[in-house]
Amino acid sequence: NDKSTYMMDLLEELTLTFRLKNQALPLSKETVNLNEFIRRIVIQFINDPANGNWKFSFHAVSDSVEAAIDPKWFQRIIENLIVNAMKYNPAGTEIKLSISAIEQHLAVIVIEDDGVGMETEVLDKLFDRYYRGTNTHDSSTGTGLGLAITKQLVQLHGGSIQVASTLGKGTSVRIIVPV
């Protein structure tokens, strides 16, 4: 059953990467309040009993920040980054999300953790397809496509994504999208 689920996930991820690569993934953009949008995602993680071993926090920008995004795909971006922060860090890790604005033109979403961090070699390959970081011994979870898809989805929204990490201190992912 686990292998079947893994294979189905892999097929879905491969189909999505193919659609993204061939610019065949239309976006249904809506103007969304990013504070409220991300707050709801964080609340879902907090309310899931399976996530009780991690600490979550969210810091909204004081003013309303609205952006034209496809809610389905943008939620996938944020959820994937949170899940990765949980997957590659031990229980007790704090995962913080925050939003800020650069003038009235850009929204900056930061997802950071105080976990184990990454080596430079891992950072350099992070957005490569089929690269699965340090947990490659576990073949039943992950396809190695999540962050490649995340980057493509961010770019499809006209944005950019950068990752900074220090071993033993944690990782910070910064997404910038137009508002």
mmCIF file of C-alpha atoms in Angstrom:
data_model
loop_
_atom_site.group_PDB
_atom_site.id
_atom_site.type_symbol
_atom_site.label_atom_id
_atom_site.label_comp_id
_atom_site.label_asym_id
_atom_site.label_seq_id
_atom_site.Cartn_x
_atom_site.Cartn_y
_atom_site.Cartn_z
ATOM 1 C CA ASN A 1 0.000 0.000 0.000
ATOM 2 C CA ASP A 2 2.816 2.417 0.898
ATOM 3 C CA LYS A 3 4.637 1.668 -2.363
ATOM 4 C CA SER A 4 1.420 2.160 -4.348
ATOM 5 C CA THR A 5 0.856 5.525 -2.689
ATOM 6 C CA TYR A 6 4.474 6.478 -3.383
ATOM 7 C CA MET A 7 4.112 5.522 -7.070
ATOM 8 C CA MET A 8 0.881 7.531 -7.416
ATOM 9 C CA ASP A 9 2.555 10.557 -5.803
ATOM 10 C CA LEU A 10 5.522 10.158 -8.129
ATOM 11 C CA LEU A 11 3.281 10.027 -11.213
ATOM 12 C CA GLU A 12 1.400 13.140 -10.090
ATOM 13 C CA GLU A 13 4.670 14.991 -9.440
ATOM 14 C CA LEU A 14 6.110 13.938 -12.815
ATOM 15 C CA THR A 15 2.947 15.073 -14.592
ATOM 16 C CA LEU A 16 3.081 18.413 -12.795
ATOM 17 C CA THR A 17 6.769 18.963 -13.638
ATOM 18 C CA PHE A 18 6.022 18.140 -17.279
ATOM 19 C CA ARG A 19 3.148 20.649 -17.322
ATOM 20 C CA LEU A 20 5.304 23.316 -15.670
ATOM 21 C CA LYS A 21 8.238 22.684 -18.008
ATOM 22 C CA ASN A 22 5.981 22.984 -21.052
ATOM 23 C CA GLN A 23 4.107 26.009 -19.695
ATOM 24 C CA ALA A 24 0.885 23.989 -19.728
ATOM 25 C CA LEU A 25 -0.252 24.826 -16.221
ATOM 26 C CA PRO A 26 -2.729 27.682 -16.368
ATOM 27 C CA LEU A 27 -3.071 29.765 -13.233
ATOM 28 C CA SER A 28 -6.422 30.929 -11.922
ATOM 29 C CA LYS A 29 -5.242 34.028 -10.149
ATOM 30 C CA GLU A 30 -7.320 35.831 -7.556
ATOM 31 C CA THR A 31 -6.484 38.865 -5.459
ATOM 32 C CA VAL A 32 -5.803 37.445 -2.013
ATOM 33 C CA ASN A 33 -4.916 38.981 1.355
ATOM 34 C CA LEU A 34 -1.590 37.217 1.980
ATOM 35 C CA ASN A 35 -1.742 37.780 5.761
ATOM 36 C CA GLU A 36 -4.997 35.873 6.029
ATOM 37 C CA PHE A 37 -4.036 33.280 3.408
ATOM 38 C CA ILE A 38 -0.820 32.254 5.166
ATOM 39 C CA ARG A 39 -2.372 32.541 8.642
ATOM 40 C CA ARG A 40 -4.945 29.904 7.606
ATOM 41 C CA ILE A 41 -2.234 27.547 6.356
ATOM 42 C CA VAL A 42 -0.284 27.893 9.617
ATOM 43 C CA ILE A 43 -3.455 27.254 11.644
ATOM 44 C CA GLN A 44 -4.033 24.019 9.688
ATOM 45 C CA PHE A 45 -0.550 22.817 10.679
ATOM 46 C CA ILE A 46 -1.018 23.879 14.309
ATOM 47 C CA ASN A 47 -4.389 22.110 14.538
ATOM 48 C CA ASP A 48 -3.091 18.821 13.120
ATOM 49 C CA PRO A 49 -2.242 16.554 16.102
ATOM 50 C CA ALA A 50 0.477 14.851 14.031
ATOM 51 C CA ASN A 51 2.410 18.148 14.046
ATOM 52 C CA GLY A 52 2.424 18.550 17.829
ATOM 53 C CA ASN A 53 6.187 18.061 18.059
ATOM 54 C CA TRP A 54 6.960 21.266 16.168
ATOM 55 C CA LYS A 55 6.443 24.884 17.176
ATOM 56 C CA PHE A 56 4.826 27.229 14.672
ATOM 57 C CA SER A 57 4.598 31.000 14.666
ATOM 58 C CA PHE A 58 3.325 33.567 12.205
ATOM 59 C CA HIS A 59 4.103 37.276 12.010
ATOM 60 C CA ALA A 60 1.880 39.253 9.670
ATOM 61 C CA VAL A 61 2.753 42.585 8.139
ATOM 62 C CA SER A 62 0.848 45.402 9.860
ATOM 63 C CA ASP A 63 -0.882 46.553 6.668
ATOM 64 C CA SER A 64 -2.928 44.356 4.380
ATOM 65 C CA VAL A 65 -0.815 42.882 1.576
ATOM 66 C CA GLU A 66 -2.772 41.691 -1.410
ATOM 67 C CA ALA A 67 -1.375 39.768 -4.339
ATOM 68 C CA ALA A 68 -2.789 38.105 -7.420
ATOM 69 C CA ILE A 69 -2.053 34.409 -6.864
ATOM 70 C CA ASP A 70 -3.553 31.064 -7.714
ATOM 71 C CA PRO A 71 -4.663 29.953 -4.219
ATOM 72 C CA LYS A 72 -4.353 26.225 -4.977
ATOM 73 C CA TRP A 73 -0.801 26.396 -6.267
ATOM 74 C CA PHE A 74 0.388 29.063 -3.846
ATOM 75 C CA GLN A 75 -0.880 26.960 -0.956
ATOM 76 C CA ARG A 76 1.146 24.088 -2.383
ATOM 77 C CA ILE A 77 4.264 26.294 -2.309
ATOM 78 C CA ILE A 78 3.832 27.258 1.355
ATOM 79 C CA GLU A 79 2.794 23.795 2.524
ATOM 80 C CA ASN A 80 5.715 22.144 0.743
ATOM 81 C CA LEU A 81 8.201 24.461 2.442
ATOM 82 C CA ILE A 82 6.649 23.875 5.874
ATOM 83 C CA VAL A 83 6.581 20.097 5.371
ATOM 84 C CA ASN A 84 10.250 20.139 4.318
ATOM 85 C CA ALA A 85 11.148 22.126 7.434
ATOM 86 C CA MET A 86 9.437 19.442 9.512
ATOM 87 C CA LYS A 87 10.782 16.477 7.539
ATOM 88 C CA TYR A 88 14.438 17.480 7.687
ATOM 89 C CA ASN A 89 14.505 18.732 11.292
ATOM 90 C CA PRO A 90 14.011 17.058 14.654
ATOM 91 C CA ALA A 91 10.956 17.401 16.875
ATOM 92 C CA GLY A 92 10.989 20.637 18.841
ATOM 93 C CA THR A 93 12.155 22.689 15.877
ATOM 94 C CA GLU A 94 10.467 26.079 15.630
ATOM 95 C CA ILE A 95 9.108 27.019 12.210
ATOM 96 C CA LYS A 96 8.386 30.720 11.770
ATOM 97 C CA LEU A 97 6.519 32.299 8.909
ATOM 98 C CA SER A 98 6.430 36.020 8.313
ATOM 99 C CA ILE A 99 5.277 38.502 5.709
ATOM 100 C CA SER A 100 6.691 41.910 4.973
ATOM 101 C CA ALA A 101 6.391 44.345 2.103
ATOM 102 C CA ILE A 102 8.934 46.179 0.008
ATOM 103 C CA GLU A 103 7.229 49.478 -0.680
ATOM 104 C CA GLN A 104 3.895 48.768 -2.369
ATOM 105 C CA HIS A 105 5.350 46.537 -5.056
ATOM 106 C CA LEU A 106 6.583 43.305 -3.499
ATOM 107 C CA ALA A 107 5.566 40.887 -0.763
ATOM 108 C CA VAL A 108 8.279 38.963 1.059
ATOM 109 C CA ILE A 109 7.323 35.682 2.679
ATOM 110 C CA VAL A 110 9.930 34.084 4.916
ATOM 111 C CA ILE A 111 9.778 30.542 6.257
ATOM 112 C CA GLU A 112 12.582 29.876 8.685
ATOM 113 C CA ASP A 113 13.470 27.237 11.207
ATOM 114 C CA ASP A 114 15.980 26.853 14.004
ATOM 115 C CA GLY A 115 16.785 23.290 12.956
ATOM 116 C CA VAL A 116 19.899 21.472 11.809
ATOM 117 C CA GLY A 117 20.636 23.582 8.733
ATOM 118 C CA MET A 118 22.255 22.406 5.509
ATOM 119 C CA GLU A 119 25.716 22.089 4.076
ATOM 120 C CA THR A 120 26.683 24.144 1.022
ATOM 121 C CA GLU A 121 26.658 21.048 -1.213
ATOM 122 C CA VAL A 122 23.004 20.408 -0.305
ATOM 123 C CA LEU A 123 22.052 24.075 -0.816
ATOM 124 C CA ASP A 124 23.619 24.060 -4.279
ATOM 125 C CA LYS A 125 21.434 21.127 -5.406
ATOM 126 C CA LEU A 126 18.280 21.977 -3.472
ATOM 127 C CA PHE A 127 16.130 22.924 -6.471
ATOM 128 C CA ASP A 128 17.446 20.162 -8.758
ATOM 129 C CA ARG A 129 14.919 17.571 -9.843
ATOM 130 C CA TYR A 130 15.151 14.211 -8.058
ATOM 131 C CA TYR A 131 17.560 15.554 -5.417
ATOM 132 C CA ARG A 132 16.400 14.490 -1.956
ATOM 133 C CA GLY A 133 18.959 15.980 0.386
ATOM 134 C CA THR A 134 20.160 13.916 3.295
ATOM 135 C CA ASN A 135 17.169 11.579 3.701
ATOM 136 C CA THR A 136 17.825 9.516 0.569
ATOM 137 C CA HIS A 137 17.906 6.303 2.622
ATOM 138 C CA ASP A 138 14.127 6.568 3.015
ATOM 139 C CA SER A 139 12.712 5.524 -0.361
ATOM 140 C CA SER A 140 9.080 5.443 0.731
ATOM 141 C CA THR A 141 8.594 9.188 1.095
ATOM 142 C CA GLY A 142 9.397 12.071 -1.164
ATOM 143 C CA THR A 143 10.056 12.121 -4.867
ATOM 144 C CA GLY A 144 12.889 14.605 -5.002
ATOM 145 C CA LEU A 145 10.636 16.868 -7.067
ATOM 146 C CA GLY A 146 8.996 18.998 -4.361
ATOM 147 C CA LEU A 147 11.432 21.892 -4.265
ATOM 148 C CA ALA A 148 11.932 21.885 -8.040
ATOM 149 C CA ILE A 149 8.148 22.180 -8.398
ATOM 150 C CA THR A 150 8.021 24.832 -5.662
ATOM 151 C CA LYS A 151 10.595 26.964 -7.475
ATOM 152 C CA GLN A 152 8.753 26.625 -10.797
ATOM 153 C CA LEU A 153 5.438 27.563 -9.158
ATOM 154 C CA VAL A 154 7.001 30.639 -7.522
ATOM 155 C CA GLN A 155 8.430 31.700 -10.880
ATOM 156 C CA LEU A 156 5.060 31.108 -12.542
ATOM 157 C CA HIS A 157 3.661 33.663 -10.062
ATOM 158 C CA GLY A 158 6.305 36.161 -11.225
ATOM 159 C CA GLY A 159 8.350 35.684 -8.067
ATOM 160 C CA SER A 160 11.695 34.404 -6.863
ATOM 161 C CA ILE A 161 12.851 32.061 -4.103
ATOM 162 C CA GLN A 162 16.140 31.996 -2.216
ATOM 163 C CA VAL A 163 17.410 29.727 0.555
ATOM 164 C CA ALA A 164 20.035 30.496 3.178
ATOM 165 C CA SER A 165 21.186 27.961 5.743
ATOM 166 C CA THR A 166 23.803 27.491 8.422
ATOM 167 C CA LEU A 167 24.668 24.091 9.857
ATOM 168 C CA GLY A 168 23.424 23.820 13.413
ATOM 169 C CA LYS A 169 21.470 27.074 13.231
ATOM 170 C CA GLY A 170 18.667 26.513 10.742
ATOM 171 C CA THR A 171 17.354 27.439 7.338
ATOM 172 C CA SER A 172 15.559 30.455 5.910
ATOM 173 C CA VAL A 173 13.540 30.399 2.689
ATOM 174 C CA ARG A 174 12.553 33.762 1.215
ATOM 175 C CA ILE A 175 9.881 34.124 -1.446
ATOM 176 C CA ILE A 176 9.341 37.447 -3.168
ATOM 177 C CA VAL A 177 6.187 37.987 -5.241
ATOM 178 C CA PRO A 178 4.707 41.086 -6.851
ATOM 179 C CA VAL A 179 1.654 42.650 -5.193
#
